[in-house]
PDB file of C-alpha atoms and ligand atoms in Angstrom:
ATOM      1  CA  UNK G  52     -95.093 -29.718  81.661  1.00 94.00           C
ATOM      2  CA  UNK G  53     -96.714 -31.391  79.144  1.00 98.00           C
ATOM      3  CA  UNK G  54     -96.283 -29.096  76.066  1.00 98.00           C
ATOM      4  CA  UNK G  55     -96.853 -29.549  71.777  1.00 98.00           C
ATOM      5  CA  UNK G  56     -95.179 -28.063  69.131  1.00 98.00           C
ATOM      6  CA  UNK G  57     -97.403 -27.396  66.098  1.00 98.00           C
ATOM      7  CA  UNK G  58     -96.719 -26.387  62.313  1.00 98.00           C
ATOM      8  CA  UNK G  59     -95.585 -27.179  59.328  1.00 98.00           C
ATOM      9  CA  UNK G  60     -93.032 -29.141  58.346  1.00 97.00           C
ATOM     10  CA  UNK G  61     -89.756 -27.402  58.321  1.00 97.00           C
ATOM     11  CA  UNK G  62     -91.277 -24.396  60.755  1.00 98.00           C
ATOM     12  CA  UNK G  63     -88.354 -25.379  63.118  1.00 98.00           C
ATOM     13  CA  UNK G  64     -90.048 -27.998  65.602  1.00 97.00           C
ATOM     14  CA  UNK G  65     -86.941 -29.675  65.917  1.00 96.00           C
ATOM     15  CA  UNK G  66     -84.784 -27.073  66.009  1.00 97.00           C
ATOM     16  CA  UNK G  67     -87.019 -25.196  69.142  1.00 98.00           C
ATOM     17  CA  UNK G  68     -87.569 -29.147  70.815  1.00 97.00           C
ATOM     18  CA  UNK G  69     -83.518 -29.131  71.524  1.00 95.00           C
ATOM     19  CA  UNK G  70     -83.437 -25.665  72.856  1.00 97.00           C
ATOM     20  CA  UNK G  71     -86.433 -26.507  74.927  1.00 97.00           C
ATOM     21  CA  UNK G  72     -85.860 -29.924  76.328  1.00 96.00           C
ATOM     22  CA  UNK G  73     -82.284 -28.631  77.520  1.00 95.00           C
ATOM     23  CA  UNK G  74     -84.192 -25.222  79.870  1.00 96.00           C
ATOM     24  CA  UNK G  75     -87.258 -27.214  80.853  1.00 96.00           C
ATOM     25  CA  UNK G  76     -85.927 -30.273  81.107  1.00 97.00           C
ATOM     26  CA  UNK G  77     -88.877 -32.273  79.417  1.00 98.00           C
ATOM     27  CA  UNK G  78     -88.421 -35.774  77.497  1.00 98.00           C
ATOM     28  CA  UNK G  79     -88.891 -34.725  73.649  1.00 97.00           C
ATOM     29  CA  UNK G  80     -91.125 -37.214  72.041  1.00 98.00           C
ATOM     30  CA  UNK G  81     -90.875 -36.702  68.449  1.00 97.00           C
ATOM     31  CA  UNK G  82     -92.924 -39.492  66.297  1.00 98.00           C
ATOM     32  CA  UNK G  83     -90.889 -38.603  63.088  1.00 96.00           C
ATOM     33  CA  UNK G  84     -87.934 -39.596  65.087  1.00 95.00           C
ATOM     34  CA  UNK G  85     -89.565 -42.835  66.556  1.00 96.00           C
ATOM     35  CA  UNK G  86     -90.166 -43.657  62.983  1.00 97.00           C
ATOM     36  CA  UNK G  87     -86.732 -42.860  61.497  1.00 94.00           C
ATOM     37  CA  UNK G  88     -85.021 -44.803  64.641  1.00 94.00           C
ATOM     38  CA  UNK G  89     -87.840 -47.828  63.453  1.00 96.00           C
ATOM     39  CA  UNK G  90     -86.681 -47.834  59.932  1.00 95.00           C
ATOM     40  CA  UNK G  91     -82.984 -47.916  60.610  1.00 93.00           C
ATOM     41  CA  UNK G  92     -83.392 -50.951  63.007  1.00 96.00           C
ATOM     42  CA  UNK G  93     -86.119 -52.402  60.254  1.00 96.00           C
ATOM     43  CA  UNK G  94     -88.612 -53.305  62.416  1.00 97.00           C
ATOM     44  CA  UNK G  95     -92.410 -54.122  61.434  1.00 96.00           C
ATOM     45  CA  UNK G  96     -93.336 -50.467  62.745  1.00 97.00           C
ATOM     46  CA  UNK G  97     -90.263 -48.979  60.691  1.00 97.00           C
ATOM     47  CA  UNK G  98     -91.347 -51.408  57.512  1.00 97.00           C
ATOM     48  CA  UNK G  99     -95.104 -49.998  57.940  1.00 97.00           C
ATOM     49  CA  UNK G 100     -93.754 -46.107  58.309  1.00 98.00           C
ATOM     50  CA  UNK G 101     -91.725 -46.136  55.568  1.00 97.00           C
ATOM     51  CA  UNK G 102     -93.828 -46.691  52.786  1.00 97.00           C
ATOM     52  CA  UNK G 103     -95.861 -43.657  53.813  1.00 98.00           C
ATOM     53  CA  UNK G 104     -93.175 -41.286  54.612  1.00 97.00           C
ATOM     54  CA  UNK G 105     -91.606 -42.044  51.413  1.00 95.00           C
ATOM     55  CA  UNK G 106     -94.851 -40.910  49.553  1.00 95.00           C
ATOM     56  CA  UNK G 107     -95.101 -37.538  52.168  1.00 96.00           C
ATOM     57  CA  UNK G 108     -98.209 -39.209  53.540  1.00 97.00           C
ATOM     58  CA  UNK G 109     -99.311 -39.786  57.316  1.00 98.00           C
ATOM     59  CA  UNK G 110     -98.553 -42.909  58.734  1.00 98.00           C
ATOM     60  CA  UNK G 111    -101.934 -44.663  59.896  1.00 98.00           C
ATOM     61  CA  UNK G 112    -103.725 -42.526  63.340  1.00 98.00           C
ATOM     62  CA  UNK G 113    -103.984 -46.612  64.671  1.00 97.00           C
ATOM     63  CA  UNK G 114    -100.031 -47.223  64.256  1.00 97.00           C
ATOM     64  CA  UNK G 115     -99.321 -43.306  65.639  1.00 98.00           C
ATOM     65  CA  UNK G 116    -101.155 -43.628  68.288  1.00 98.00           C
ATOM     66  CA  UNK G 117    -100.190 -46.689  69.910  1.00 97.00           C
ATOM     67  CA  UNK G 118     -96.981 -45.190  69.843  1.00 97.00           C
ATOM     68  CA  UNK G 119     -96.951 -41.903  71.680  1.00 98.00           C
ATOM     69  CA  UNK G 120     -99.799 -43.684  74.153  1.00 98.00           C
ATOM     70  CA  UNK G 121     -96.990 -46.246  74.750  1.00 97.00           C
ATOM     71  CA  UNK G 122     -93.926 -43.762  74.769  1.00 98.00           C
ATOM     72  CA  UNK G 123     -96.324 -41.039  77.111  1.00 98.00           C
ATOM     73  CA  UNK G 124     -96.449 -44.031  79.802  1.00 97.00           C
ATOM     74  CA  UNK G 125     -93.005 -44.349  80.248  1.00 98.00           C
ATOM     75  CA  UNK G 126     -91.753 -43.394  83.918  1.00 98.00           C
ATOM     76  CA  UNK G 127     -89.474 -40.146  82.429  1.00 98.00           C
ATOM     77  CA  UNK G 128     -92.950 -38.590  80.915  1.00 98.00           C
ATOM     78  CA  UNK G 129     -94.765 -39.602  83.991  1.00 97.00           C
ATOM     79  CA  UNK G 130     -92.710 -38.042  85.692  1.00 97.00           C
ATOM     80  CA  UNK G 131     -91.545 -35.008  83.910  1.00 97.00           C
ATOM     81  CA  UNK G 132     -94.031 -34.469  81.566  1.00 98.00           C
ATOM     82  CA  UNK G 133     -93.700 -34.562  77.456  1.00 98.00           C
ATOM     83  CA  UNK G 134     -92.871 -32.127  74.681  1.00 98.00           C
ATOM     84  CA  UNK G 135     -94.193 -33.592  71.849  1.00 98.00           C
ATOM     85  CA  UNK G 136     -92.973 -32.661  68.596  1.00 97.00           C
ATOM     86  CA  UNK G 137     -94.598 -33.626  65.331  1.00 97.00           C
ATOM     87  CA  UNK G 138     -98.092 -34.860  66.924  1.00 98.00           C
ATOM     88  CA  UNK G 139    -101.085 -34.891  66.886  1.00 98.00           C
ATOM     89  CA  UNK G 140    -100.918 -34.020  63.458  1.00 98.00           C
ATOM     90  CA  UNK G 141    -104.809 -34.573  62.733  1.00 98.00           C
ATOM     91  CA  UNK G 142    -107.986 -33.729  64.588  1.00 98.00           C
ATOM     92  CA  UNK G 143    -108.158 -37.581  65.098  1.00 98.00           C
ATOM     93  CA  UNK G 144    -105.156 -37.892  66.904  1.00 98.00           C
ATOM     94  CA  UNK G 145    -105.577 -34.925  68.730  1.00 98.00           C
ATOM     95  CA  UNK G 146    -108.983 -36.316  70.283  1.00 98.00           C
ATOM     96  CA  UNK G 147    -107.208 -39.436  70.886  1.00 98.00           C
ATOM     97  CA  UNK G 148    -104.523 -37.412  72.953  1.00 98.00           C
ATOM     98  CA  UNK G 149    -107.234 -35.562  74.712  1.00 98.00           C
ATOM     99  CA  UNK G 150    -108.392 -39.368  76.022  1.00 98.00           C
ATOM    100  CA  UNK G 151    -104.979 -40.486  77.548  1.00 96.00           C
ATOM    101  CA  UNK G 152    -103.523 -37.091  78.504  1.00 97.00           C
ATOM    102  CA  UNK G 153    -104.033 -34.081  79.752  1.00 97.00           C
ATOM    103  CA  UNK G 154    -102.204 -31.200  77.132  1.00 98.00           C
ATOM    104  CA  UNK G 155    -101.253 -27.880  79.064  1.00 98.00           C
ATOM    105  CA  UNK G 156    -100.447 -25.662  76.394  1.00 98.00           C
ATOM    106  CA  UNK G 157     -99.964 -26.043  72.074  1.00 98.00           C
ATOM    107  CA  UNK G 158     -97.023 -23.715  71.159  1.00 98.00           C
ATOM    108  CA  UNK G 159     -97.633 -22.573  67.110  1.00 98.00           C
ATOM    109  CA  UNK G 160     -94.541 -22.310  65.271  1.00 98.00           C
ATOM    110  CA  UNK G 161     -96.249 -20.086  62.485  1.00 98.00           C
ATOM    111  CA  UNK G 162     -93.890 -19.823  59.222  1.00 97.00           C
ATOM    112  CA  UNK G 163     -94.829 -18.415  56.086  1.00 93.00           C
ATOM    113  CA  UNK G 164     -95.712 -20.945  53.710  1.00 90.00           C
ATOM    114  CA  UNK G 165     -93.407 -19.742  51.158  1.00 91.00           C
ATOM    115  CA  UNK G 166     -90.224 -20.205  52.818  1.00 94.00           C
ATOM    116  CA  UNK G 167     -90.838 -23.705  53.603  1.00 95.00           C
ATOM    117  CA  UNK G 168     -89.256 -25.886  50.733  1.00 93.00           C
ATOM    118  CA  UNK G 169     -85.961 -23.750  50.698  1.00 94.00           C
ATOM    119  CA  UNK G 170     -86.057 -24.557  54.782  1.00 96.00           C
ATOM    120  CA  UNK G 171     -86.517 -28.839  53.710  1.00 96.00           C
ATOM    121  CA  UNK G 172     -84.744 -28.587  51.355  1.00 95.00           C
ATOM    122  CA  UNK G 173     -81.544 -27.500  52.581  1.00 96.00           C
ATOM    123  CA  UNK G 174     -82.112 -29.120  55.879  1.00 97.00           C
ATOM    124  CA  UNK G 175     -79.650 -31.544  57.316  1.00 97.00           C
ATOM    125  CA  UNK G 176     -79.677 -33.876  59.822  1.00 96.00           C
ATOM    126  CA  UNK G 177     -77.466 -35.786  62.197  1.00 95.00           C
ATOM    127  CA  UNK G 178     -78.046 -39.411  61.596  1.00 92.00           C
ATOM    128  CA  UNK G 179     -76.388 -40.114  65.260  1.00 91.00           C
ATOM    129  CA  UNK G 180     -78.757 -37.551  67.011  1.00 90.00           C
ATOM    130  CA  UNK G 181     -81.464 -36.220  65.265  1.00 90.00           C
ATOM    131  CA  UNK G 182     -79.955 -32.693  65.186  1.00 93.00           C
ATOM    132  CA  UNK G 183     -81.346 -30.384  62.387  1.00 95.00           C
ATOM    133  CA  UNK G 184     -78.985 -28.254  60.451  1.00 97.00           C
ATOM    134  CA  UNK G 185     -79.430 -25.968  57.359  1.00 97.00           C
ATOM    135  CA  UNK G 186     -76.436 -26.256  54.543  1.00 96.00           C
ATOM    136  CA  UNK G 187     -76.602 -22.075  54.260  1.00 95.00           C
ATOM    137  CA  UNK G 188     -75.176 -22.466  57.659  1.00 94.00           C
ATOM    138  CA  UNK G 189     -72.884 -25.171  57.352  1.00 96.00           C
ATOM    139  CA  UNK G 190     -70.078 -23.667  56.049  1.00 94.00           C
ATOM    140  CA  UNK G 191     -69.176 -27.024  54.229  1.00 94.00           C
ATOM    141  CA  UNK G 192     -69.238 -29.142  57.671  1.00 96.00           C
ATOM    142  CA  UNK G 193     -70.451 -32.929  57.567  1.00 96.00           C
ATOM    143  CA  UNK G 194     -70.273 -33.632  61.268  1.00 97.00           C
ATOM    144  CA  UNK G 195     -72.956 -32.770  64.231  1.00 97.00           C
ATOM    145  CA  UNK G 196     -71.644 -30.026  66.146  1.00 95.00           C
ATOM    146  CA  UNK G 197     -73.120 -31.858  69.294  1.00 94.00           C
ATOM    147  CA  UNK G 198     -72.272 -35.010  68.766  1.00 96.00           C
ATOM    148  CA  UNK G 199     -69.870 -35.625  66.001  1.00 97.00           C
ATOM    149  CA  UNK G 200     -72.324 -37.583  63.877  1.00 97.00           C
ATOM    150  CA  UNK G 201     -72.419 -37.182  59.801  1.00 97.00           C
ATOM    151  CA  UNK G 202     -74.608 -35.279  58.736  1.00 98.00           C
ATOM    152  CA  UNK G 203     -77.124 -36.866  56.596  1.00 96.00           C
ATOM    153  CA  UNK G 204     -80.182 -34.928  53.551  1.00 96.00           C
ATOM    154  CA  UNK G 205     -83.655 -37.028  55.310  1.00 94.00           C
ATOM    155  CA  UNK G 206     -85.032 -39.004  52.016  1.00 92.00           C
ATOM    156  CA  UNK G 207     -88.118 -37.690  52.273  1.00 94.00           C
ATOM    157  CA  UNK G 208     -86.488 -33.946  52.463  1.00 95.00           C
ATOM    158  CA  UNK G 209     -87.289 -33.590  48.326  1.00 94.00           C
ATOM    159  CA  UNK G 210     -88.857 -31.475  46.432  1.00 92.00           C
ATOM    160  CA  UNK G 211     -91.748 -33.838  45.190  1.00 91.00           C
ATOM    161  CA  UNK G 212     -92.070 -35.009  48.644  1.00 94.00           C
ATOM    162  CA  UNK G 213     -92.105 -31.874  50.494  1.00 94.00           C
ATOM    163  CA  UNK G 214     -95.412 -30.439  47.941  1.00 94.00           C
ATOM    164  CA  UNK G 215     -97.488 -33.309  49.262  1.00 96.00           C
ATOM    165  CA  UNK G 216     -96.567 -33.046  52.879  1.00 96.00           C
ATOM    166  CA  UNK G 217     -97.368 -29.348  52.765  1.00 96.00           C
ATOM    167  CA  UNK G 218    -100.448 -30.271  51.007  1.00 96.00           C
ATOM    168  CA  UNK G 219    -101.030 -32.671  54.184  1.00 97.00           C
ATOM    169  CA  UNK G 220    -100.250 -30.127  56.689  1.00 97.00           C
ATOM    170  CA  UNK G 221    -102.586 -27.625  55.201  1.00 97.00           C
ATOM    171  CA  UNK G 222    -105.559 -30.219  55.077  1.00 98.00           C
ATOM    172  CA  UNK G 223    -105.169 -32.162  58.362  1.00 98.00           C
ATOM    173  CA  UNK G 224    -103.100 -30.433  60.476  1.00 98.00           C
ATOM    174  CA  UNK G 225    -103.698 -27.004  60.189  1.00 98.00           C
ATOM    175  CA  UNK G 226    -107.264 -27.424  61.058  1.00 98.00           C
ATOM    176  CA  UNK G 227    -105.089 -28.143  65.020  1.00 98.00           C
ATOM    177  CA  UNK G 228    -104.834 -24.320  65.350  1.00 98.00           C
ATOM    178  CA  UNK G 229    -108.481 -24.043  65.601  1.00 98.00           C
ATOM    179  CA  UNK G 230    -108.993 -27.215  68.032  1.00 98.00           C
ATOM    180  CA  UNK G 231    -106.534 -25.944  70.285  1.00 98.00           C
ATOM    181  CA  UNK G 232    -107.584 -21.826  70.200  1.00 98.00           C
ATOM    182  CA  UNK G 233    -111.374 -23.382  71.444  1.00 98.00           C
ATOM    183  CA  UNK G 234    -109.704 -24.910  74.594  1.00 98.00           C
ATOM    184  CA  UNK G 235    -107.769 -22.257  75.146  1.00 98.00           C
ATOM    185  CA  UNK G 236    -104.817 -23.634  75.032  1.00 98.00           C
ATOM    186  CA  UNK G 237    -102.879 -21.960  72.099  1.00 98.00           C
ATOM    187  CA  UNK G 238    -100.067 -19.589  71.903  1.00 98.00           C
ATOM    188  CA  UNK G 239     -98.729 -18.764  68.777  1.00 98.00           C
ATOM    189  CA  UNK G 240     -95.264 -17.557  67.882  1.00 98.00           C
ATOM    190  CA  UNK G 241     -93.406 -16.167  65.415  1.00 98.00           C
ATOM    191  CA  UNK G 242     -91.508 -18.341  63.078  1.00 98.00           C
ATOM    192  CA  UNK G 243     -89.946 -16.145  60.687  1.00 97.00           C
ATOM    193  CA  UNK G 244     -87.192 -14.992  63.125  1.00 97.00           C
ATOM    194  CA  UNK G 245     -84.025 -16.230  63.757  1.00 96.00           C
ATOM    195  CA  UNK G 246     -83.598 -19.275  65.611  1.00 97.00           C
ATOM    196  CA  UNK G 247     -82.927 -18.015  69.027  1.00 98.00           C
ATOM    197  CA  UNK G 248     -85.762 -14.799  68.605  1.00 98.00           C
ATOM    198  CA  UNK G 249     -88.216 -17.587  67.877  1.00 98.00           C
ATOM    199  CA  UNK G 250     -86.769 -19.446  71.159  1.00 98.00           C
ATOM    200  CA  UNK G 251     -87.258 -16.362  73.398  1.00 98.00           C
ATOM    201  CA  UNK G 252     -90.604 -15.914  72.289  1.00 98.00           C
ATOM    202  CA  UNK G 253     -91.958 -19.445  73.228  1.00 98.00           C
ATOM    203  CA  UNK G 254     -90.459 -18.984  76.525  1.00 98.00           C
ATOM    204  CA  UNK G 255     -91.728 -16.255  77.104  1.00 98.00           C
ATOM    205  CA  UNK G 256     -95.176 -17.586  76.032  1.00 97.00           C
ATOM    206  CA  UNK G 257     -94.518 -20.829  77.799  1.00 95.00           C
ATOM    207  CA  UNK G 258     -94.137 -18.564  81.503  1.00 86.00           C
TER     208      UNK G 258
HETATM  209  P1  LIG N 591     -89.360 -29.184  61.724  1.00 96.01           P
HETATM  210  O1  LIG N 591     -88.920 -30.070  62.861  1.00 96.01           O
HETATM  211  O2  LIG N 591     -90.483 -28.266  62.094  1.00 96.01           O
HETATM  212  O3  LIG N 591     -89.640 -29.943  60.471  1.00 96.01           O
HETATM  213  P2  LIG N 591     -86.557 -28.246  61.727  1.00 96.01           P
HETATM  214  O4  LIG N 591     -86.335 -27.802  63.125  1.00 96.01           O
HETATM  215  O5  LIG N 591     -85.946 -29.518  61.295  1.00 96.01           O
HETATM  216  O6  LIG N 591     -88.137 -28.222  61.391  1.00 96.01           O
HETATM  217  O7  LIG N 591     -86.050 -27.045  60.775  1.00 96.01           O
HETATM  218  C1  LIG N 591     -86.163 -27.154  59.347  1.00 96.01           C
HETATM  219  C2  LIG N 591     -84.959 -26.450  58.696  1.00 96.01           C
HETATM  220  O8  LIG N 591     -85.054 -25.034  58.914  1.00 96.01           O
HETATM  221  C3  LIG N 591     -83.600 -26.867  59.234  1.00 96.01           C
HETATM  222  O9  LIG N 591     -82.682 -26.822  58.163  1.00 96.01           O
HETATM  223  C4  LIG N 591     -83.286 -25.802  60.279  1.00 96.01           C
HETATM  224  O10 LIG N 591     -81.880 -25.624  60.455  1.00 96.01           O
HETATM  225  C5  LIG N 591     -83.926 -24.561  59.664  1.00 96.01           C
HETATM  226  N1  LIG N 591     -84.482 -23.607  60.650  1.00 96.01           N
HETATM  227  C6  LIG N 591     -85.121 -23.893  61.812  1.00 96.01           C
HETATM  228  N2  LIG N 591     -85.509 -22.771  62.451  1.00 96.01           N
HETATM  229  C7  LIG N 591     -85.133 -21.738  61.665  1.00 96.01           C
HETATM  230  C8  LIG N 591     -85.265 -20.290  61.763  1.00 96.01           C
HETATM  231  N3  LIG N 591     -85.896 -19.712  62.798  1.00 96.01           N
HETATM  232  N4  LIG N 591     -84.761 -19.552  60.755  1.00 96.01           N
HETATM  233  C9  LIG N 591     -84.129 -20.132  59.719  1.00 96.01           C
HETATM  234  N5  LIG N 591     -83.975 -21.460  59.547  1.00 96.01           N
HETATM  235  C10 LIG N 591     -84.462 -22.260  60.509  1.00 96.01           C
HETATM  236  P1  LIG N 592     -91.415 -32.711  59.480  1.00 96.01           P
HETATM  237  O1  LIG N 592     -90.028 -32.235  59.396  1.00 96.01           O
HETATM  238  O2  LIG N 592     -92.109 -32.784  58.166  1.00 96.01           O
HETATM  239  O3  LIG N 592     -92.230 -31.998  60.502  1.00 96.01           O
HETATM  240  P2  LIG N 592     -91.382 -35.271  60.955  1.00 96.01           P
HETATM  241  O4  LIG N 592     -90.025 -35.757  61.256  1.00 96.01           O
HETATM  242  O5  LIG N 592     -92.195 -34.713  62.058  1.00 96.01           O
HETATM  243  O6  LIG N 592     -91.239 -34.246  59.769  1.00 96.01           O
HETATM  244  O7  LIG N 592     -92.228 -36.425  60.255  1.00 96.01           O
HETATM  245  C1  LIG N 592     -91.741 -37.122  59.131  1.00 96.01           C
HETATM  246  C2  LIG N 592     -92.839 -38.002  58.572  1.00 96.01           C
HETATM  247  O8  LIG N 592     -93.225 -38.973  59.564  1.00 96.01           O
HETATM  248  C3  LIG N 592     -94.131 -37.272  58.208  1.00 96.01           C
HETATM  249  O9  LIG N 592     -94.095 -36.722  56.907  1.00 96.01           O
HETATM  250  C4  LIG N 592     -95.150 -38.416  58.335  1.00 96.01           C
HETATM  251  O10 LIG N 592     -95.113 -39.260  57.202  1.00 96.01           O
HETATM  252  C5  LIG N 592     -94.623 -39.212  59.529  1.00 96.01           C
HETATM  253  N1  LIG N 592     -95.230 -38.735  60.787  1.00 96.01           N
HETATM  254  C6  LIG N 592     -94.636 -38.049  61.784  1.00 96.01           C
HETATM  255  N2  LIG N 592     -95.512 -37.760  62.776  1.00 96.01           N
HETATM  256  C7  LIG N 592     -96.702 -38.292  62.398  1.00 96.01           C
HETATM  257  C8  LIG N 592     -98.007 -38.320  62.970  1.00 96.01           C
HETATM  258  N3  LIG N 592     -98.281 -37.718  64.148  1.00 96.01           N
HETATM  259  N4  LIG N 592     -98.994 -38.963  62.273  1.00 96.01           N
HETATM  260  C9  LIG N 592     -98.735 -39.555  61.109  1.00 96.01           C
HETATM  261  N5  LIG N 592     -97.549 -39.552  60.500  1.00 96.01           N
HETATM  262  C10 LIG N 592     -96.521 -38.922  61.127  1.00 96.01           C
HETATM  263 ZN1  LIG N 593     -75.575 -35.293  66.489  1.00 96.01          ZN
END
């Protein structure tokens, strides 16, 4: 299947990707994740990223790109298909996609706006897996509950951070939902819910 996960950041992308990967069995191709596992290891991509994702910008479409056109090539996507988590992210990048793939269906994770910040804010994330917790659920633990990792606050996860990326989202990558309704490819779910009433609902939607 070759599925996307739209919305804003902190609608739970990450949080539905796990859940999803595990039933469907699907590669999850995440580019925030590509980038973070870049920046650790310091390469030139990582060095690039960075200084973007610091300032809660989008790294370059000609950088992003490259990447997922690379990462979509590889023999488990092939295969399998992709759920792609976290792009396209522009109506640029979403042309591009159209060019080199062929996208089934664009699941919209639709959160109110409002809740969003308290959601980044309090999010943490194993720096092992890529897990996403929240602290109001923590309970005062520091390790991944899947793989033992410490649990790590994202730098970017800030307050002053978060506005612009919101900003972002509403200006470029909102603008998605409308690309996607035209080719009839859009479901949209509810966000709001809990984390496994959101689940049930894209796979239900998903068939
Ligand atoms: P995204 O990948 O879209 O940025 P995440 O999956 O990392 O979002 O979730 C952002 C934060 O919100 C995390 O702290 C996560 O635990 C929490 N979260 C995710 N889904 C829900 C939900 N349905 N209800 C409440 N909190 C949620
Ligand atoms: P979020 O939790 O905000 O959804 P992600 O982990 O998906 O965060 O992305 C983190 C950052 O990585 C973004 O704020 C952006 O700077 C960069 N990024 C991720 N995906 C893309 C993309 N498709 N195009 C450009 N930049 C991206
Ligand atoms: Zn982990």
């Amino acid at each position: 299947m070759n599925v996307i996960l739209l919305g804003a950041p902190g609608a739970g992308k990450g949080t539905q990707a796990t859940k999803l990967v595990e039933k469907y069995n699907v590669p999850h191709v995440s580019t925030g994740d590509i980038f973070r596992t870049n920046i650790k290891g310091q390469t030139p991509i990582g060095v690039v990223a960075k200084s973007y994702i610091d300032k809660g910008q989008l790294v370059p479409d000609e950088v992003t790109v490259e990447i997922v056109k690379n990462r979509l090539n590889e023999e488990d996507c092939q295969q399998k298909g992709y759920l792609l988590d976290g792009f396209p992210r522009n109506v640029f990048q979403a042309e591009e996609l159209d060019k080199f793939s062929n996208v089934e269906k664009v699941v919209n994770v639709s959160v109110d706006l409002s809740k969003l910040l308290k959601r980044i804010t309090g999010r943490r994330v194993c720096s092992k897996c890529g897990e996403s917790y929240h602290v109001d659920f923590l309970n005062g633990k520091t390790d991944c509950a899947r793989c033992g990792g410490e649990l790590i606050q994202r730098a970017d996860d800030n307050e002053a951070t978060v506005e612009k990326r919101l900003a972002v989202y509403t200006e470029q990558t909102k603008p998605l939902i409308e690309y996607y309704e035209k080719a009839g490819k859009l479901v949209t779910v509810d966000g709001d819910k809990s984390i496994d009433a959101v689940f049930a609902e894209i796979c239900e939607k998903l068939g």
